[in-house]
């Protein structure tokens, strides 16, 4: 007996829905925001042929072999077999969003770049954030540098600002990049570790390469575990040039400053999140945009006049150096807002192709040897990653400015070029397309005519030789808790290094040259002898501290978009929930009601409240703060619920603000937690909100940290 294709479920056929099913479908329909273009369309092959049966391969009889002639099955499987493309060699894990950039004013005095001139103009952008070390599927919250790549679709062509969330880099010359990346990537014999630098090859390399010292201390700081992609600064890293219509060039460093402030996770939280929610950063960005909490960054530049190029005690071409903001303040240029999630991750986030060489008239490169090498690398890598030189035709990469030239053919060409002249000059197509002299209105790109008079030589400039002063400046500029985190991070990472000589080299030849206390504390944690002095002489520099480097000074002064968990069980005080929710909403913050399970909880006065999730489903690590409303029965239930107690202990350990209302004070006694500026209790929700919100606004209760260490992880 042959087995027939099952008859379609009648309830799925239009017009035959049961009333219940029809209701559910209508509801799901109205929820579906990411609708396919194929809605209402017949299933067809890539050749446009309608498909009658998508369930069964063509076979010689119901139990017989499959037939090669089944072009429908072969087309489908062949396409599937080739669905993956090579992931990025670095920055493979990432996510992206669309938005726009708007200039604050006309910056024509600084640059002729059009998108920085008309304040009324909204230039579309696409941003991709990434980690560096891990593969596509690795965790978001690992200790790593974050990529911060912005594509501006300007009327004069694409400008890519391909930066990071740290202002310096590990190496000074591009020729060292493959060595650095081989050292930091998972080790070649066993492909371990995924998404981290706590392993021998990384520390072997950086302990042998002192120019990495400054970047490594940034990577051991809280900057490497950002709270969200929305709370990261971005940096162009290299020195660039801005050039105005008169041809005047100035050196600049690009900065992105999030209006939501800059802050980080704590280490235990970051590690747990990497397991409990691999997509934590990706999800946060996605949800913020869906909710209308559009993330914003201010773009600014530090400007150095040409004649002041050599005025610093470092070389502005050296990518391992910052220009401290206290020496050259940031001039704000405009604001970027991200307001639209991608429609398709692969087509947009995966296929977007950035390149520092994508610049527009009014912007130019400096001679930073790392930047110079990058100008070659990015286009080259896209050719193997995206399968040929036509990646600029992919929708996410296409400039809004039209492109016409004599480039033709190659893999994946989608433009149908017309005409016979694919060369220039020509006379048979009227000479088109033609060059535009730079001096003309909307003139063509012109490189800055920098005078070069030098020997062809392989040599590092002597002005690049101070590797420790700025690492020391960074450490000295940290608040006490940030310093402790840095010591803990070096100790953790080096503790994972198997070879003791590598640990010792990092401590004695790198850390001891940055700061002896740092070196000694790390040595102590590793059981190594304390270094007595550094191996290189300390250089005198013009600045000892740069407060702009400490995240303690970078908070926004509000609690906008912060997330608060409300823990409740049956018998909860419903009015307290309402009051807290209202107060949070008024500040632009968000609350989620969590119960022991996903079932609704009953208030003391008998109302059923739908919960957003169970406490297990949305752990404390996904929130900035916790509120426990009163209600005797609810608090008694939570007191006997291990998940609820762990919730509070964990939030306490991660230094989050906790407000206990009414009877919920019992939980503090039960868990033996000392009240502090962020662990508050009170009978009146109205009175609780002020100190509670102030504590949330401080991001974390740093003063609690020594005590929190005693709480089991
Ligand atoms: Fe990259 N880098 N990089 N890099 N980089 C890549 O290009 C490279 C460097 C950065 O979201 C690759 O398309 C070299 C500094 C970001 O798609 C590759 C050198 C900075 C992204 C490449 C550097 C960056 C990349 C891999 C040393 C901060 C992700 C895939 C000379 C200013 C872009 C790709 C995205 C990606 C090469 C150093 C930022 C291989 C040779 C410094 C944000 O071309």
PDB file of N, CA, C and O in Angstrom, residues 29-78:
ATOM      1  N   UNK A  29      -1.061  36.971  13.052  1.00  0.00           N
ATOM      2  CA  UNK A  29      -0.892  37.786  11.865  1.00  0.00           C
ATOM      3  C   UNK A  29      -0.591  39.234  12.212  1.00  0.00           C
ATOM      4  O   UNK A  29       0.313  39.855  11.667  1.00  0.00           O
ATOM      5  N   UNK A  30      -1.370  39.753  13.174  1.00  0.00           N
ATOM      6  CA  UNK A  30      -1.186  41.157  13.513  1.00  0.00           C
ATOM      7  C   UNK A  30       0.140  41.355  14.249  1.00  0.00           C
ATOM      8  O   UNK A  30       0.685  42.446  14.275  1.00  0.00           O
ATOM      9  N   UNK A  31       0.677  40.287  14.872  1.00  0.00           N
ATOM     10  CA  UNK A  31       1.955  40.412  15.582  1.00  0.00           C
ATOM     11  C   UNK A  31       3.142  40.371  14.631  1.00  0.00           C
ATOM     12  O   UNK A  31       4.235  40.801  14.967  1.00  0.00           O
ATOM     13  N   UNK A  32       2.941  39.775  13.444  1.00  0.00           N
ATOM     14  CA  UNK A  32       4.053  39.510  12.551  1.00  0.00           C
ATOM     15  C   UNK A  32       4.557  40.781  11.873  1.00  0.00           C
ATOM     16  O   UNK A  32       3.977  41.252  10.910  1.00  0.00           O
ATOM     17  N   UNK A  33       5.675  41.319  12.403  1.00  0.00           N
ATOM     18  CA  UNK A  33       6.199  42.551  11.837  1.00  0.00           C
ATOM     19  C   UNK A  33       7.176  42.260  10.711  1.00  0.00           C
ATOM     20  O   UNK A  33       7.426  43.085   9.862  1.00  0.00           O
ATOM     21  N   UNK A  34       7.781  41.075  10.777  1.00  0.00           N
ATOM     22  CA  UNK A  34       8.856  40.792   9.831  1.00  0.00           C
ATOM     23  C   UNK A  34       8.326  39.918   8.701  1.00  0.00           C
ATOM     24  O   UNK A  34       8.726  38.794   8.509  1.00  0.00           O
ATOM     25  N   UNK A  35       7.319  40.464   8.017  1.00  0.00           N
ATOM     26  CA  UNK A  35       6.610  39.650   7.040  1.00  0.00           C
ATOM     27  C   UNK A  35       7.448  39.439   5.776  1.00  0.00           C
ATOM     28  O   UNK A  35       8.142  40.324   5.300  1.00  0.00           O
ATOM     29  N   UNK A  36       7.314  38.212   5.256  1.00  0.00           N
ATOM     30  CA  UNK A  36       8.037  37.875   4.036  1.00  0.00           C
ATOM     31  C   UNK A  36       7.391  38.564   2.841  1.00  0.00           C
ATOM     32  O   UNK A  36       6.184  38.803   2.817  1.00  0.00           O
ATOM     33  N   UNK A  37       8.214  38.837   1.815  1.00  0.00           N
ATOM     34  CA  UNK A  37       7.681  39.411   0.577  1.00  0.00           C
ATOM     35  C   UNK A  37       6.805  38.408  -0.142  1.00  0.00           C
ATOM     36  O   UNK A  37       6.095  38.749  -1.079  1.00  0.00           O
ATOM     37  N   UNK A  38       6.915  37.115   0.258  1.00  0.00           N
ATOM     38  CA  UNK A  38       6.201  36.057  -0.459  1.00  0.00           C
ATOM     39  C   UNK A  38       4.788  35.857   0.071  1.00  0.00           C
ATOM     40  O   UNK A  38       4.090  34.942  -0.369  1.00  0.00           O
ATOM     41  N   UNK A  39       4.354  36.707   1.003  1.00  0.00           N
ATOM     42  CA  UNK A  39       2.997  36.546   1.531  1.00  0.00           C
ATOM     43  C   UNK A  39       1.992  36.590   0.385  1.00  0.00           C
ATOM     44  O   UNK A  39       2.032  37.504  -0.441  1.00  0.00           O
ATOM     45  N   UNK A  40       1.153  35.563   0.318  1.00  0.00           N
ATOM     46  CA  UNK A  40       0.137  35.514  -0.733  1.00  0.00           C
ATOM     47  C   UNK A  40       0.659  34.961  -2.055  1.00  0.00           C
ATOM     48  O   UNK A  40      -0.079  34.923  -3.035  1.00  0.00           O
ATOM     49  N   UNK A  41       1.937  34.555  -2.091  1.00  0.00           N
ATOM     50  CA  UNK A  41       2.533  34.091  -3.355  1.00  0.00           C
ATOM     51  C   UNK A  41       2.656  32.570  -3.406  1.00  0.00           C
ATOM     52  O   UNK A  41       2.792  31.915  -2.372  1.00  0.00           O
ATOM     53  N   UNK A  42       2.665  32.026  -4.609  1.00  0.00           N
ATOM     54  CA  UNK A  42       2.858  30.585  -4.779  1.00  0.00           C
ATOM     55  C   UNK A  42       4.326  30.235  -4.570  1.00  0.00           C
ATOM     56  O   UNK A  42       5.212  31.047  -4.844  1.00  0.00           O
ATOM     57  N   UNK A  43       4.573  29.035  -4.075  1.00  0.00           N
ATOM     58  CA  UNK A  43       5.937  28.513  -3.939  1.00  0.00           C
ATOM     59  C   UNK A  43       6.453  28.184  -5.341  1.00  0.00           C
ATOM     60  O   UNK A  43       5.772  27.501  -6.112  1.00  0.00           O
ATOM     61  N   UNK A  44       7.623  28.681  -5.694  1.00  0.00           N
ATOM     62  CA  UNK A  44       8.166  28.465  -7.046  1.00  0.00           C
ATOM     63  C   UNK A  44       9.644  28.125  -6.975  1.00  0.00           C
ATOM     64  O   UNK A  44      10.316  28.423  -5.988  1.00  0.00           O
ATOM     65  N   UNK A  45      10.190  27.564  -8.047  1.00  0.00           N
ATOM     66  CA  UNK A  45      11.637  27.326  -8.118  1.00  0.00           C
ATOM     67  C   UNK A  45      12.322  28.652  -8.459  1.00  0.00           C
ATOM     68  O   UNK A  45      11.664  29.647  -8.759  1.00  0.00           O
ATOM     69  N   UNK A  46      13.664  28.620  -8.452  1.00  0.00           N
ATOM     70  CA  UNK A  46      14.417  29.829  -8.817  1.00  0.00           C
ATOM     71  C   UNK A  46      14.236  30.185 -10.283  1.00  0.00           C
ATOM     72  O   UNK A  46      14.613  31.276 -10.712  1.00  0.00           O
ATOM     73  N   UNK A  47      13.702  29.278 -11.046  1.00  0.00           N
ATOM     74  CA  UNK A  47      13.414  29.573 -12.455  1.00  0.00           C
ATOM     75  C   UNK A  47      11.972  30.041 -12.633  1.00  0.00           C
ATOM     76  O   UNK A  47      11.496  30.204 -13.750  1.00  0.00           O
ATOM     77  N   UNK A  48      11.250  30.153 -11.528  1.00  0.00           N
ATOM     78  CA  UNK A  48       9.900  30.694 -11.593  1.00  0.00           C
ATOM     79  C   UNK A  48       8.810  29.660 -11.829  1.00  0.00           C
ATOM     80  O   UNK A  48       7.646  30.016 -12.079  1.00  0.00           O
ATOM     81  N   UNK A  49       9.153  28.385 -11.723  1.00  0.00           N
ATOM     82  CA  UNK A  49       8.157  27.334 -11.972  1.00  0.00           C
ATOM     83  C   UNK A  49       7.387  27.058 -10.686  1.00  0.00           C
ATOM     84  O   UNK A  49       7.997  26.881  -9.621  1.00  0.00           O
ATOM     85  N   UNK A  50       6.069  27.007 -10.770  1.00  0.00           N
ATOM     86  CA  UNK A  50       5.256  26.730  -9.572  1.00  0.00           C
ATOM     87  C   UNK A  50       5.490  25.296  -9.103  1.00  0.00           C
ATOM     88  O   UNK A  50       5.543  24.379  -9.918  1.00  0.00           O
ATOM     89  N   UNK A  51       5.590  25.125  -7.787  1.00  0.00           N
ATOM     90  CA  UNK A  51       5.883  23.801  -7.226  1.00  0.00           C
ATOM     91  C   UNK A  51       4.585  23.190  -6.706  1.00  0.00           C
ATOM     92  O   UNK A  51       3.875  23.812  -5.918  1.00  0.00           O
ATOM     93  N   UNK A  52       4.333  21.966  -7.136  1.00  0.00           N
ATOM     94  CA  UNK A  52       3.097  21.312  -6.725  1.00  0.00           C
ATOM     95  C   UNK A  52       3.286  20.519  -5.440  1.00  0.00           C
ATOM     96  O   UNK A  52       2.369  20.383  -4.634  1.00  0.00           O
ATOM     97  N   UNK A  53       4.486  19.957  -5.229  1.00  0.00           N
ATOM     98  CA  UNK A  53       4.706  19.083  -4.068  1.00  0.00           C
ATOM     99  C   UNK A  53       6.086  19.389  -3.490  1.00  0.00           C
ATOM    100  O   UNK A  53       7.112  19.113  -4.119  1.00  0.00           O
ATOM    101  N   UNK A  54       6.097  19.950  -2.298  1.00  0.00           N
ATOM    102  CA  UNK A  54       7.358  20.307  -1.631  1.00  0.00           C
ATOM    103  C   UNK A  54       7.665  19.303  -0.522  1.00  0.00           C
ATOM    104  O   UNK A  54       8.478  19.569   0.356  1.00  0.00           O
ATOM    105  N   UNK A  55       6.987  18.139  -0.554  1.00  0.00           N
ATOM    106  CA  UNK A  55       7.157  17.158   0.526  1.00  0.00           C
ATOM    107  C   UNK A  55       7.908  15.911   0.061  1.00  0.00           C
ATOM    108  O   UNK A  55       8.495  15.211   0.873  1.00  0.00           O
ATOM    109  N   UNK A  56       7.817  15.594  -1.201  1.00  0.00           N
ATOM    110  CA  UNK A  56       8.333  14.313  -1.671  1.00  0.00           C
ATOM    111  C   UNK A  56       9.258  14.474  -2.865  1.00  0.00           C
ATOM    112  O   UNK A  56       8.939  15.181  -3.825  1.00  0.00           O
ATOM    113  N   UNK A  57      10.405  13.761  -2.815  1.00  0.00           N
ATOM    114  CA  UNK A  57      11.324  13.691  -3.958  1.00  0.00           C
ATOM    115  C   UNK A  57      10.665  12.844  -5.041  1.00  0.00           C
ATOM    116  O   UNK A  57       9.872  11.931  -4.733  1.00  0.00           O
ATOM    117  N   UNK A  58      11.027  13.102  -6.285  1.00  0.00           N
ATOM    118  CA  UNK A  58      10.522  12.285  -7.391  1.00  0.00           C
ATOM    119  C   UNK A  58      11.219  10.920  -7.324  1.00  0.00           C
ATOM    120  O   UNK A  58      12.448  10.850  -7.281  1.00  0.00           O
ATOM    121  N   UNK A  59      10.411   9.851  -7.263  1.00  0.00           N
ATOM    122  CA  UNK A  59      10.995   8.516  -7.054  1.00  0.00           C
ATOM    123  C   UNK A  59      10.443   7.530  -8.080  1.00  0.00           C
ATOM    124  O   UNK A  59       9.370   7.735  -8.647  1.00  0.00           O
ATOM    125  N   UNK A  60      11.180   6.467  -8.283  1.00  0.00           N
ATOM    126  CA  UNK A  60      10.683   5.382  -9.136  1.00  0.00           C
ATOM    127  C   UNK A  60       9.795   4.518  -8.247  1.00  0.00           C
ATOM    128  O   UNK A  60      10.275   3.584  -7.587  1.00  0.00           O
ATOM    129  N   UNK A  61       8.572   4.887  -8.129  1.00  0.00           N
ATOM    130  CA  UNK A  61       7.647   4.149  -7.261  1.00  0.00           C
ATOM    131  C   UNK A  61       7.754   4.639  -5.837  1.00  0.00           C
ATOM    132  O   UNK A  61       8.788   5.182  -5.443  1.00  0.00           O
ATOM    133  N   UNK A  62       6.693   4.470  -5.069  1.00  0.00           N
ATOM    134  CA  UNK A  62       6.662   5.022  -3.715  1.00  0.00           C
ATOM    135  C   UNK A  62       7.785   4.493  -2.827  1.00  0.00           C
ATOM    136  O   UNK A  62       8.212   5.179  -1.911  1.00  0.00           O
ATOM    137  N   UNK A  63       8.332   3.293  -3.097  1.00  0.00           N
ATOM    138  CA  UNK A  63       9.411   2.758  -2.266  1.00  0.00           C
ATOM    139  C   UNK A  63      10.706   2.651  -3.063  1.00  0.00           C
ATOM    140  O   UNK A  63      11.664   2.003  -2.637  1.00  0.00           O
ATOM    141  N   UNK A  64      10.746   3.292  -4.213  1.00  0.00           N
ATOM    142  CA  UNK A  64      11.872   3.122  -5.120  1.00  0.00           C
ATOM    143  C   UNK A  64      12.934   4.194  -4.952  1.00  0.00           C
ATOM    144  O   UNK A  64      12.787   5.093  -4.127  1.00  0.00           O
ATOM    145  N   UNK A  65      14.021   4.118  -5.733  1.00  0.00           N
ATOM    146  CA  UNK A  65      15.119   5.088  -5.644  1.00  0.00           C
ATOM    147  C   UNK A  65      14.699   6.461  -6.180  1.00  0.00           C
ATOM    148  O   UNK A  65      13.805   6.564  -7.010  1.00  0.00           O
ATOM    149  N   UNK A  66      15.397   7.473  -5.732  1.00  0.00           N
ATOM    150  CA  UNK A  66      15.099   8.846  -6.181  1.00  0.00           C
ATOM    151  C   UNK A  66      15.670   9.071  -7.573  1.00  0.00           C
ATOM    152  O   UNK A  66      16.682   8.462  -7.945  1.00  0.00           O
ATOM    153  N   UNK A  67      15.043   9.937  -8.314  1.00  0.00           N
ATOM    154  CA  UNK A  67      15.445  10.139  -9.706  1.00  0.00           C
ATOM    155  C   UNK A  67      16.253  11.429  -9.862  1.00  0.00           C
ATOM    156  O   UNK A  67      15.873  12.482  -9.344  1.00  0.00           O
ATOM    157  N   UNK A  68      17.370  11.300 -10.586  1.00  0.00           N
ATOM    158  CA  UNK A  68      18.257  12.438 -10.830  1.00  0.00           C
ATOM    159  C   UNK A  68      17.509  13.563 -11.541  1.00  0.00           C
ATOM    160  O   UNK A  68      17.826  14.736 -11.430  1.00  0.00           O
ATOM    161  N   UNK A  69      16.486  13.192 -12.226  1.00  0.00           N
ATOM    162  CA  UNK A  69      15.731  14.167 -13.009  1.00  0.00           C
ATOM    163  C   UNK A  69      14.951  15.154 -12.126  1.00  0.00           C
ATOM    164  O   UNK A  69      14.437  16.158 -12.626  1.00  0.00           O
ATOM    165  N   UNK A  70      14.912  14.907 -10.812  1.00  0.00           N
ATOM    166  CA  UNK A  70      14.114  15.797  -9.950  1.00  0.00           C
ATOM    167  C   UNK A  70      14.817  17.144  -9.783  1.00  0.00           C
ATOM    168  O   UNK A  70      15.546  17.390  -8.809  1.00  0.00           O
ATOM    169  N   UNK A  71      14.610  18.010 -10.758  1.00  0.00           N
ATOM    170  CA  UNK A  71      15.286  19.313 -10.758  1.00  0.00           C
ATOM    171  C   UNK A  71      14.841  20.177  -9.586  1.00  0.00           C
ATOM    172  O   UNK A  71      15.560  21.050  -9.127  1.00  0.00           O
ATOM    173  N   UNK A  72      13.654  19.902  -9.059  1.00  0.00           N
ATOM    174  CA  UNK A  72      13.155  20.732  -7.945  1.00  0.00           C
ATOM    175  C   UNK A  72      13.943  20.406  -6.675  1.00  0.00           C
ATOM    176  O   UNK A  72      14.457  21.288  -5.985  1.00  0.00           O
ATOM    177  N   UNK A  73      14.069  19.097  -6.399  1.00  0.00           N
ATOM    178  CA  UNK A  73      14.831  18.695  -5.213  1.00  0.00           C
ATOM    179  C   UNK A  73      16.300  19.088  -5.368  1.00  0.00           C
ATOM    180  O   UNK A  73      16.921  19.598  -4.435  1.00  0.00           O
ATOM    181  N   UNK A  74      16.877  18.884  -6.555  1.00  0.00           N
ATOM    182  CA  UNK A  74      18.305  19.181  -6.735  1.00  0.00           C
ATOM    183  C   UNK A  74      18.579  20.686  -6.582  1.00  0.00           C
ATOM    184  O   UNK A  74      19.526  21.092  -5.926  1.00  0.00           O
ATOM    185  N   UNK A  75      17.714  21.512  -7.159  1.00  0.00           N
ATOM    186  CA  UNK A  75      17.926  22.963  -7.031  1.00  0.00           C
ATOM    187  C   UNK A  75      17.901  23.375  -5.556  1.00  0.00           C
ATOM    188  O   UNK A  75      18.750  24.120  -5.071  1.00  0.00           O
ATOM    189  N   UNK A  76      16.924  22.818  -4.834  1.00  0.00           N
ATOM    190  CA  UNK A  76      16.746  23.215  -3.424  1.00  0.00           C
ATOM    191  C   UNK A  76      17.963  22.788  -2.595  1.00  0.00           C
ATOM    192  O   UNK A  76      18.496  23.570  -1.804  1.00  0.00           O
ATOM    193  N   UNK A  77      18.405  21.545  -2.803  1.00  0.00           N
ATOM    194  CA  UNK A  77      19.509  21.048  -1.968  1.00  0.00           C
ATOM    195  C   UNK A  77      20.834  21.671  -2.383  1.00  0.00           C
ATOM    196  O   UNK A  77      21.665  21.990  -1.531  1.00  0.00           O
ATOM    197  N   UNK A  78      21.021  21.891  -3.668  1.00  0.00           N
ATOM    198  CA  UNK A  78      22.274  22.530  -4.101  1.00  0.00           C
ATOM    199  C   UNK A  78      22.391  23.909  -3.457  1.00  0.00           C
ATOM    200  O   UNK A  78      23.438  24.279  -2.920  1.00  0.00           O
TER     201      UNK A  78
END
